[in-house]
Amino acid sequence: MRPLRCGPGVLLWFCLVSFGQEPYRQALQQAEELRARGDLEGVVRVLLPWVEKDPNKAEAQQALGLAYFQRNDFVGAIRHLSIAWKLEPAHRQTVESLAMAYYFSNRSAEALPLLRQAVAKNPGDTYLGYALAMTYVYTHDWDAARRMLAQLFDVPPESPEALVLASDFLAREKFTAEAEKLLLQALQKRPDLPDIHYRLALIALTNGAQPEAVAQLKKQVAAHPAHPMAWHYLGYIYTRQGKLEEAIRCLQRSIWLNLRSTESYILIAEAYTQQGKHVEAEQALQRALELAPQSYEAHFLLARIYHKTNRPELAKKEMAIADKLRASEPRP
């Protein structure tokens, strides 16, 4: 083989190209040092001129996209990472970051194929796996959501436990009709599933179907009498229906089973107050405040008890605490 010969013109061209690349490489290195120090604004300041001059610089687009992503500026992240992804479709970090930027932007349809790709490349990453499972939920692919959630929780995907698990996540995202269907499927497969009637009761309660909720809760406590939350919600419904004796009996059982249930103490105090049993209501609220001193509702109800029992100074003091707690609550 003959040795390669380069004339002066070729050598000059090579030197010019190498010299032209050197400042870009230095900019990338500087940006990485700034990112390591947490100076994301510095990363943007250093690299933005390079991509404005040449949008096809994949490394700069990717580094810029990551900087925007770390700043929670998902619009900026998507702008640069989507370009980097087109230039280098197989770049793992670009795929993962772009997928999550779409996910956090509630752009589920665009996140889905990227999350599938990312999870396929890294099946052990539970962070990506959870995002993919929830994206299936948001795109209404219930079967895929169930399979992915089952994988995350190490349960067989076709098992009744997987159906219950998926139902919980659907109910949390307000897909109550679909959640109920999954629970009924699970109940058919295994009628003795723990908490199945309690879960059905919560969905019924969310839908405003109190008679159905009561029926399911009664089934739950019949199968599992030591279920404090089932007794609590029975007490809650009976309180709202004005069935105060039934409410108090249920709430007493809830408290006996869970002596630290602030919510049950507050609720039974409401029932006692409606009956005019102010001493019992006050005792319940005092116990609630021992457990949760910052409870607005307990302080507010206690102020009302003091007002009803002609103790204006104590009522004023409790109401001032309640107002202060309400004012300090974060606004939605």
mmCIF file of C-alpha atoms in Angstrom:
data_model
loop_
_atom_site.group_PDB
_atom_site.id
_atom_site.type_symbol
_atom_site.label_atom_id
_atom_site.label_comp_id
_atom_site.label_asym_id
_atom_site.label_seq_id
_atom_site.Cartn_x
_atom_site.Cartn_y
_atom_site.Cartn_z
ATOM 1 C CA MET A 1 0.000 0.000 0.000
ATOM 2 C CA ARG A 2 1.288 3.417 -0.929
ATOM 3 C CA PRO A 3 1.668 5.922 1.897
ATOM 4 C CA LEU A 4 -0.871 8.730 1.978
ATOM 5 C CA ARG A 5 0.567 11.968 0.704
ATOM 6 C CA CYS A 6 -0.957 15.313 1.636
ATOM 7 C CA GLY A 7 -0.133 18.504 -0.105
ATOM 8 C CA PRO A 8 0.182 21.855 1.664
ATOM 9 C CA GLY A 9 -3.434 22.767 0.827
ATOM 10 C CA VAL A 10 -4.850 19.651 2.487
ATOM 11 C CA LEU A 11 -2.700 20.158 5.575
ATOM 12 C CA LEU A 12 -3.847 23.755 5.853
ATOM 13 C CA TRP A 13 -7.490 22.701 5.556
ATOM 14 C CA PHE A 14 -7.012 20.048 8.289
ATOM 15 C CA CYS A 15 -5.417 22.563 10.619
ATOM 16 C CA LEU A 16 -8.196 25.064 10.086
ATOM 17 C CA VAL A 17 -10.882 22.462 10.834
ATOM 18 C CA SER A 18 -9.076 21.273 13.966
ATOM 19 C CA PHE A 19 -8.537 24.829 15.108
ATOM 20 C CA GLY A 20 -12.220 25.622 14.492
ATOM 21 C CA GLN A 21 -13.342 22.648 16.561
ATOM 22 C CA GLU A 22 -11.152 23.459 19.536
ATOM 23 C CA PRO A 23 -13.234 26.383 20.929
ATOM 24 C CA TYR A 24 -16.395 24.253 20.657
ATOM 25 C CA ARG A 25 -14.798 21.425 22.627
ATOM 26 C CA GLN A 26 -13.630 23.910 25.210
ATOM 27 C CA ALA A 27 -17.168 25.285 25.476
ATOM 28 C CA LEU A 28 -18.542 21.777 26.050
ATOM 29 C CA GLN A 29 -15.968 21.114 28.729
ATOM 30 C CA GLN A 30 -16.663 24.451 30.402
ATOM 31 C CA ALA A 31 -20.404 23.738 30.330
ATOM 32 C CA GLU A 32 -19.856 20.372 31.987
ATOM 33 C CA GLU A 33 -17.772 21.972 34.736
ATOM 34 C CA LEU A 34 -20.491 24.575 35.293
ATOM 35 C CA ARG A 35 -23.180 21.901 35.414
ATOM 36 C CA ALA A 36 -21.153 19.926 37.980
ATOM 37 C CA ARG A 37 -21.051 23.052 40.147
ATOM 38 C CA GLY A 38 -24.794 23.541 39.779
ATOM 39 C CA ASP A 39 -24.468 26.670 37.627
ATOM 40 C CA LEU A 40 -27.173 25.826 35.107
ATOM 41 C CA GLU A 41 -27.528 29.439 33.999
ATOM 42 C CA GLY A 42 -23.841 29.324 33.127
ATOM 43 C CA VAL A 43 -24.373 26.220 30.991
ATOM 44 C CA VAL A 44 -27.076 28.016 29.018
ATOM 45 C CA ARG A 45 -24.971 31.139 28.673
ATOM 46 C CA VAL A 46 -21.981 29.182 27.320
ATOM 47 C CA LEU A 47 -23.758 26.831 24.910
ATOM 48 C CA LEU A 48 -26.720 28.790 23.589
ATOM 49 C CA PRO A 49 -24.613 30.839 21.117
ATOM 50 C CA TRP A 50 -23.216 27.629 19.628
ATOM 51 C CA VAL A 51 -26.599 26.071 18.856
ATOM 52 C CA GLU A 52 -27.951 29.367 17.568
ATOM 53 C CA LYS A 53 -25.061 29.430 15.134
ATOM 54 C CA ASP A 54 -25.313 25.718 14.265
ATOM 55 C CA PRO A 55 -28.445 23.831 15.438
ATOM 56 C CA ASN A 56 -26.922 20.503 14.360
ATOM 57 C CA LYS A 57 -24.429 20.386 17.221
ATOM 58 C CA ALA A 58 -25.919 17.362 19.003
ATOM 59 C CA GLU A 59 -23.724 17.477 22.108
ATOM 60 C CA ALA A 60 -24.500 21.139 22.769
ATOM 61 C CA GLN A 61 -28.232 20.602 22.200
ATOM 62 C CA GLN A 62 -28.196 17.671 24.606
ATOM 63 C CA ALA A 63 -26.238 19.548 27.300
ATOM 64 C CA LEU A 64 -28.547 22.541 26.948
ATOM 65 C CA GLY A 65 -31.634 20.326 27.162
ATOM 66 C CA LEU A 66 -30.343 18.686 30.328
ATOM 67 C CA ALA A 67 -29.632 22.078 31.888
ATOM 68 C CA TYR A 68 -33.192 23.238 31.159
ATOM 69 C CA PHE A 69 -34.529 19.916 32.465
ATOM 70 C CA GLN A 70 -32.632 20.293 35.738
ATOM 71 C CA ARG A 71 -34.104 23.799 36.048
ATOM 72 C CA ASN A 72 -37.596 22.281 35.633
ATOM 73 C CA ASP A 73 -37.977 24.329 32.456
ATOM 74 C CA PHE A 74 -39.522 21.499 30.480
ATOM 75 C CA VAL A 75 -40.430 23.659 27.483
ATOM 76 C CA GLY A 76 -36.777 24.576 27.031
ATOM 77 C CA ALA A 77 -35.706 20.997 27.713
ATOM 78 C CA ILE A 78 -38.040 19.638 25.034
ATOM 79 C CA ARG A 79 -36.910 22.279 22.544
ATOM 80 C CA HIS A 80 -33.247 21.256 22.725
ATOM 81 C CA LEU A 81 -33.540 17.570 23.584
ATOM 82 C CA SER A 82 -35.909 16.899 20.698
ATOM 83 C CA ILE A 83 -33.289 18.292 18.295
ATOM 84 C CA ALA A 84 -30.549 16.251 19.979
ATOM 85 C CA TRP A 85 -32.731 13.131 19.720
ATOM 86 C CA LYS A 86 -33.281 13.627 15.985
ATOM 87 C CA LEU A 87 -29.545 14.010 15.516
ATOM 88 C CA GLU A 88 -28.673 11.005 17.722
ATOM 89 C CA PRO A 89 -31.807 8.832 18.188
ATOM 90 C CA ALA A 90 -29.986 6.117 20.154
ATOM 91 C CA HIS A 91 -28.437 8.401 22.794
ATOM 92 C CA ARG A 92 -29.693 6.911 26.054
ATOM 93 C CA GLN A 93 -29.582 9.998 28.258
ATOM 94 C CA THR A 94 -31.290 12.108 25.610
ATOM 95 C CA VAL A 95 -34.097 9.573 25.232
ATOM 96 C CA GLU A 96 -34.648 9.282 28.979
ATOM 97 C CA SER A 97 -34.530 13.023 29.663
ATOM 98 C CA LEU A 98 -36.780 13.905 26.728
ATOM 99 C CA ALA A 99 -39.259 11.214 27.810
ATOM 100 C CA MET A 100 -39.417 12.627 31.327
ATOM 101 C CA ALA A 101 -39.681 16.217 30.055
ATOM 102 C CA TYR A 102 -42.753 15.195 28.044
ATOM 103 C CA TYR A 103 -44.067 13.260 31.070
ATOM 104 C CA PHE A 104 -43.759 16.205 33.441
ATOM 105 C CA SER A 105 -45.361 18.446 30.806
ATOM 106 C CA ASN A 106 -48.452 16.167 30.729
ATOM 107 C CA ARG A 107 -47.728 15.327 27.095
ATOM 108 C CA SER A 108 -48.378 11.628 27.574
ATOM 109 C CA ALA A 109 -48.792 10.659 23.926
ATOM 110 C CA GLU A 110 -45.334 12.005 23.111
ATOM 111 C CA ALA A 111 -43.770 10.595 26.281
ATOM 112 C CA LEU A 112 -45.078 7.070 25.723
ATOM 113 C CA PRO A 113 -42.876 5.795 22.842
ATOM 114 C CA LEU A 114 -39.776 7.333 24.404
ATOM 115 C CA LEU A 115 -40.533 5.814 27.805
ATOM 116 C CA ARG A 116 -41.078 2.424 26.192
ATOM 117 C CA GLN A 117 -37.703 2.750 24.502
ATOM 118 C CA ALA A 118 -36.020 3.894 27.705
ATOM 119 C CA VAL A 119 -37.492 1.080 29.821
ATOM 120 C CA ALA A 120 -36.605 -1.515 27.191
ATOM 121 C CA LYS A 121 -32.979 -0.339 27.345
ATOM 122 C CA ASN A 122 -32.962 -0.147 31.158
ATOM 123 C CA PRO A 123 -35.676 -2.444 32.589
ATOM 124 C CA GLY A 124 -34.307 -2.192 36.125
ATOM 125 C CA ASP A 125 -34.851 1.574 36.388
ATOM 126 C CA THR A 126 -37.950 1.840 38.584
ATOM 127 C CA TYR A 127 -38.097 5.634 38.139
ATOM 128 C CA LEU A 128 -38.644 5.212 34.412
ATOM 129 C CA GLY A 129 -40.863 2.179 34.980
ATOM 130 C CA TYR A 130 -43.205 4.138 37.236
ATOM 131 C CA ALA A 131 -43.386 6.981 34.705
ATOM 132 C CA LEU A 132 -44.253 4.462 31.984
ATOM 133 C CA ALA A 133 -46.938 2.827 34.144
ATOM 134 C CA MET A 134 -48.566 6.182 34.883
ATOM 135 C CA THR A 135 -48.322 7.211 31.229
ATOM 136 C CA TYR A 136 -50.265 4.067 30.333
ATOM 137 C CA VAL A 137 -52.854 5.199 32.902
ATOM 138 C CA TYR A 138 -53.057 8.701 31.418
ATOM 139 C CA THR A 139 -53.414 7.285 27.882
ATOM 140 C CA HIS A 140 -56.146 4.885 29.103
ATOM 141 C CA ASP A 141 -54.210 1.697 28.292
ATOM 142 C CA TRP A 142 -55.433 -0.080 31.421
ATOM 143 C CA ASP A 143 -54.017 -3.515 30.559
ATOM 144 C CA ALA A 144 -50.537 -2.155 29.904
ATOM 145 C CA ALA A 145 -50.729 -0.103 33.107
ATOM 146 C CA ARG A 146 -51.680 -3.212 35.082
ATOM 147 C CA ARG A 147 -48.799 -5.232 33.618
ATOM 148 C CA MET A 148 -46.253 -2.485 34.277
ATOM 149 C CA LEU A 149 -47.458 -1.887 37.838
ATOM 150 C CA ALA A 150 -47.398 -5.633 38.513
ATOM 151 C CA GLN A 151 -43.794 -5.711 37.330
ATOM 152 C CA LEU A 152 -42.894 -2.788 39.622
ATOM 153 C CA PHE A 153 -44.515 -4.489 42.642
ATOM 154 C CA ASP A 154 -43.351 -8.045 41.854
ATOM 155 C CA VAL A 155 -46.797 -9.592 41.503
ATOM 156 C CA PRO A 156 -48.046 -11.827 38.653
ATOM 157 C CA PRO A 157 -49.664 -9.567 36.033
ATOM 158 C CA GLU A 158 -52.780 -11.740 35.618
ATOM 159 C CA SER A 159 -53.360 -12.193 39.348
ATOM 160 C CA PRO A 160 -56.217 -10.639 41.336
ATOM 161 C CA GLU A 161 -53.565 -8.751 43.318
ATOM 162 C CA ALA A 162 -52.426 -7.048 40.107
ATOM 163 C CA LEU A 163 -56.001 -6.002 39.387
ATOM 164 C CA VAL A 164 -56.367 -4.496 42.866
ATOM 165 C CA LEU A 165 -53.015 -2.736 42.537
ATOM 166 C CA ALA A 166 -53.942 -1.186 39.194
ATOM 167 C CA SER A 167 -57.348 -0.219 40.583
ATOM 168 C CA ASP A 168 -55.720 1.765 43.384
ATOM 169 C CA PHE A 169 -53.707 3.832 40.919
ATOM 170 C CA LEU A 170 -56.710 4.379 38.641
ATOM 171 C CA ALA A 171 -58.868 5.478 41.563
ATOM 172 C CA ARG A 172 -56.176 7.906 42.693
ATOM 173 C CA GLU A 173 -56.259 9.510 39.236
ATOM 174 C CA LYS A 174 -60.090 9.749 39.377
ATOM 175 C CA PHE A 175 -60.752 6.942 36.888
ATOM 176 C CA THR A 176 -63.255 5.498 39.342
ATOM 177 C CA ALA A 177 -65.444 3.595 36.873
ATOM 178 C CA GLU A 178 -62.456 1.717 35.466
ATOM 179 C CA ALA A 179 -61.049 1.167 38.964
ATOM 180 C CA GLU A 180 -64.323 -0.385 40.081
ATOM 181 C CA LYS A 181 -64.346 -2.747 37.075
ATOM 182 C CA LEU A 182 -60.880 -4.002 37.991
ATOM 183 C CA LEU A 183 -61.931 -4.585 41.602
ATOM 184 C CA LEU A 184 -65.001 -6.543 40.507
ATOM 185 C CA GLN A 185 -62.790 -8.674 38.227
ATOM 186 C CA ALA A 186 -60.459 -9.307 41.157
ATOM 187 C CA LEU A 187 -63.430 -10.210 43.377
ATOM 188 C CA GLN A 188 -64.580 -12.788 40.805
ATOM 189 C CA LYS A 189 -61.132 -14.359 40.736
ATOM 190 C CA ARG A 190 -60.713 -14.388 44.523
ATOM 191 C CA PRO A 191 -63.736 -13.519 46.689
ATOM 192 C CA ASP A 192 -61.704 -13.517 49.933
ATOM 193 C CA LEU A 193 -59.261 -10.786 48.887
ATOM 194 C CA PRO A 194 -58.313 -8.582 51.863
ATOM 195 C CA ASP A 195 -59.808 -5.068 51.824
ATOM 196 C CA ILE A 196 -61.681 -5.629 48.549
ATOM 197 C CA HIS A 197 -65.033 -4.481 49.940
ATOM 198 C CA TYR A 198 -63.380 -1.526 51.672
ATOM 199 C CA ARG A 199 -61.913 -0.401 48.343
ATOM 200 C CA LEU A 200 -65.268 -0.792 46.610
ATOM 201 C CA ALA A 201 -66.840 1.253 49.405
ATOM 202 C CA LEU A 202 -64.359 4.099 48.912
ATOM 203 C CA ILE A 203 -65.125 4.209 45.192
ATOM 204 C CA ALA A 204 -68.858 4.215 45.928
ATOM 205 C CA LEU A 205 -68.321 7.021 48.439
ATOM 206 C CA THR A 206 -66.326 9.004 45.869
ATOM 207 C CA ASN A 207 -69.258 8.644 43.480
ATOM 208 C CA GLY A 208 -71.726 9.782 46.143
ATOM 209 C CA ALA A 209 -73.373 6.356 46.358
ATOM 210 C CA GLN A 210 -73.738 6.171 50.138
ATOM 211 C CA PRO A 211 -76.083 3.125 50.280
ATOM 212 C CA GLU A 212 -73.642 1.104 48.161
ATOM 213 C CA ALA A 213 -70.726 2.307 50.317
ATOM 214 C CA VAL A 214 -72.531 1.229 53.506
ATOM 215 C CA ALA A 215 -73.308 -2.195 52.020
ATOM 216 C CA GLN A 216 -69.668 -2.748 51.055
ATOM 217 C CA LEU A 217 -68.367 -1.526 54.422
ATOM 218 C CA LYS A 218 -70.705 -3.877 56.274
ATOM 219 C CA LYS A 219 -69.350 -6.753 54.197
ATOM 220 C CA GLN A 220 -65.821 -5.658 55.033
ATOM 221 C CA VAL A 221 -66.335 -5.525 58.814
ATOM 222 C CA ALA A 222 -68.238 -8.813 58.713
ATOM 223 C CA ALA A 223 -65.235 -10.470 57.082
ATOM 224 C CA HIS A 224 -62.648 -8.473 59.042
ATOM 225 C CA PRO A 225 -64.036 -6.909 62.242
ATOM 226 C CA ALA A 226 -60.613 -5.458 63.158
ATOM 227 C CA HIS A 227 -60.621 -2.989 60.254
ATOM 228 C CA PRO A 228 -60.429 0.507 61.829
ATOM 229 C CA MET A 229 -60.877 2.479 58.617
ATOM 230 C CA ALA A 230 -63.958 0.518 57.566
ATOM 231 C CA TRP A 231 -65.543 1.363 60.928
ATOM 232 C CA HIS A 232 -64.385 4.978 60.535
ATOM 233 C CA TYR A 233 -66.076 5.430 57.174
ATOM 234 C CA LEU A 234 -69.239 3.763 58.399
ATOM 235 C CA GLY A 235 -69.234 6.304 61.217
ATOM 236 C CA TYR A 236 -68.585 9.090 58.720
ATOM 237 C CA ILE A 237 -71.553 8.123 56.547
ATOM 238 C CA TYR A 238 -73.892 7.645 59.504
ATOM 239 C CA THR A 239 -72.863 11.053 60.874
ATOM 240 C CA ARG A 240 -73.722 12.684 57.555
ATOM 241 C CA GLN A 241 -77.052 10.831 57.496
ATOM 242 C CA GLY A 242 -77.893 11.979 61.025
ATOM 243 C CA LYS A 243 -77.809 8.413 62.399
ATOM 244 C CA LEU A 244 -75.794 9.523 65.386
ATOM 245 C CA GLU A 245 -76.104 6.478 67.655
ATOM 246 C CA GLU A 246 -74.952 4.177 64.834
ATOM 247 C CA ALA A 247 -72.182 6.630 63.975
ATOM 248 C CA ILE A 248 -70.871 6.752 67.546
ATOM 249 C CA ARG A 249 -70.874 2.956 67.873
ATOM 250 C CA CYS A 250 -68.849 2.614 64.652
ATOM 251 C CA LEU A 251 -66.429 5.384 65.591
ATOM 252 C CA GLN A 252 -65.865 3.935 69.050
ATOM 253 C CA ARG A 253 -64.836 0.662 67.402
ATOM 254 C CA SER A 254 -62.545 2.531 65.014
ATOM 255 C CA ILE A 255 -60.877 4.281 67.969
ATOM 256 C CA TRP A 256 -60.548 1.077 70.008
ATOM 257 C CA LEU A 257 -58.730 -0.470 67.032
ATOM 258 C CA ASN A 258 -56.557 2.585 66.418
ATOM 259 C CA LEU A 259 -56.028 4.755 69.472
ATOM 260 C CA ARG A 260 -54.083 7.313 67.430
ATOM 261 C CA SER A 261 -56.747 8.065 64.826
ATOM 262 C CA THR A 262 -57.112 11.841 65.007
ATOM 263 C CA GLU A 263 -59.817 11.796 62.329
ATOM 264 C CA SER A 264 -61.993 9.372 64.288
ATOM 265 C CA TYR A 265 -61.736 11.475 67.466
ATOM 266 C CA ILE A 266 -62.764 14.601 65.548
ATOM 267 C CA LEU A 267 -65.631 12.811 63.849
ATOM 268 C CA ILE A 268 -67.002 11.312 67.048
ATOM 269 C CA ALA A 269 -66.781 14.789 68.612
ATOM 270 C CA GLU A 270 -69.001 16.065 65.790
ATOM 271 C CA ALA A 271 -71.540 13.327 66.500
ATOM 272 C CA TYR A 272 -71.487 14.024 70.244
ATOM 273 C CA THR A 273 -71.912 17.764 69.574
ATOM 274 C CA GLN A 274 -74.984 17.103 67.434
ATOM 275 C CA GLN A 275 -76.403 15.082 70.318
ATOM 276 C CA GLY A 276 -75.653 17.902 72.758
ATOM 277 C CA LYS A 277 -73.107 15.763 74.629
ATOM 278 C CA HIS A 278 -70.557 18.547 75.024
ATOM 279 C CA VAL A 279 -68.444 16.902 77.719
ATOM 280 C CA GLU A 280 -67.855 13.818 75.593
ATOM 281 C CA ALA A 281 -67.173 15.991 72.528
ATOM 282 C CA GLU A 282 -64.656 18.097 74.436
ATOM 283 C CA GLN A 283 -62.821 15.018 75.708
ATOM 284 C CA ALA A 284 -62.589 13.608 72.203
ATOM 285 C CA LEU A 285 -61.236 16.888 70.823
ATOM 286 C CA GLN A 286 -58.674 17.198 73.609
ATOM 287 C CA ARG A 287 -57.425 13.728 72.701
ATOM 288 C CA ALA A 288 -57.314 14.703 69.022
ATOM 289 C CA LEU A 289 -55.166 17.715 69.895
ATOM 290 C CA GLU A 290 -52.791 15.579 71.952
ATOM 291 C CA LEU A 291 -52.215 13.575 68.764
ATOM 292 C CA ALA A 292 -52.268 16.495 66.306
ATOM 293 C CA PRO A 293 -51.678 19.872 68.014
ATOM 294 C CA GLN A 294 -51.806 21.695 64.662
ATOM 295 C CA SER A 295 -55.242 20.399 63.657
ATOM 296 C CA TYR A 296 -57.317 23.353 62.473
ATOM 297 C CA GLU A 297 -60.530 21.352 62.602
ATOM 298 C CA ALA A 298 -60.004 20.199 66.209
ATOM 299 C CA HIS A 299 -59.249 23.748 67.430
ATOM 300 C CA PHE A 300 -62.239 25.130 65.512
ATOM 301 C CA LEU A 301 -64.659 22.538 66.899
ATOM 302 C CA LEU A 302 -63.290 22.987 70.408
ATOM 303 C CA ALA A 303 -63.899 26.751 70.126
ATOM 304 C CA ARG A 304 -67.512 25.999 69.241
ATOM 305 C CA ILE A 305 -67.843 23.686 72.263
ATOM 306 C CA TYR A 306 -66.468 26.392 74.571
ATOM 307 C CA HIS A 307 -68.887 28.899 73.030
ATOM 308 C CA LYS A 308 -71.850 26.556 73.509
ATOM 309 C CA THR A 309 -70.861 25.901 77.134
ATOM 310 C CA ASN A 310 -70.487 29.627 77.969
ATOM 311 C CA ARG A 311 -66.692 29.816 78.212
ATOM 312 C CA PRO A 312 -66.034 32.826 75.958
ATOM 313 C CA GLU A 313 -62.362 33.370 76.821
ATOM 314 C CA LEU A 314 -61.425 29.787 76.003
ATOM 315 C CA ALA A 315 -63.565 29.953 72.861
ATOM 316 C CA LYS A 316 -61.771 33.125 71.770
ATOM 317 C CA LYS A 317 -58.369 31.566 72.416
ATOM 318 C CA GLU A 318 -59.150 28.397 70.430
ATOM 319 C CA MET A 319 -60.661 30.362 67.555
ATOM 320 C CA ALA A 320 -57.546 32.535 67.355
ATOM 321 C CA ILE A 321 -55.405 29.391 67.090
ATOM 322 C CA ALA A 322 -57.734 27.980 64.444
ATOM 323 C CA ASP A 323 -57.632 31.216 62.420
ATOM 324 C CA LYS A 324 -53.844 31.290 62.597
ATOM 325 C CA LEU A 325 -53.608 27.687 61.415
ATOM 326 C CA ARG A 326 -56.040 28.335 58.573
ATOM 327 C CA ALA A 327 -54.069 31.425 57.478
ATOM 328 C CA SER A 328 -50.850 29.418 57.408
ATOM 329 C CA GLU A 329 -52.270 26.663 55.204
ATOM 330 C CA PRO A 330 -50.819 26.671 51.662
ATOM 331 C CA ARG A 331 -53.200 27.998 49.042
ATOM 332 C CA PRO A 332 -54.085 25.651 46.170
#
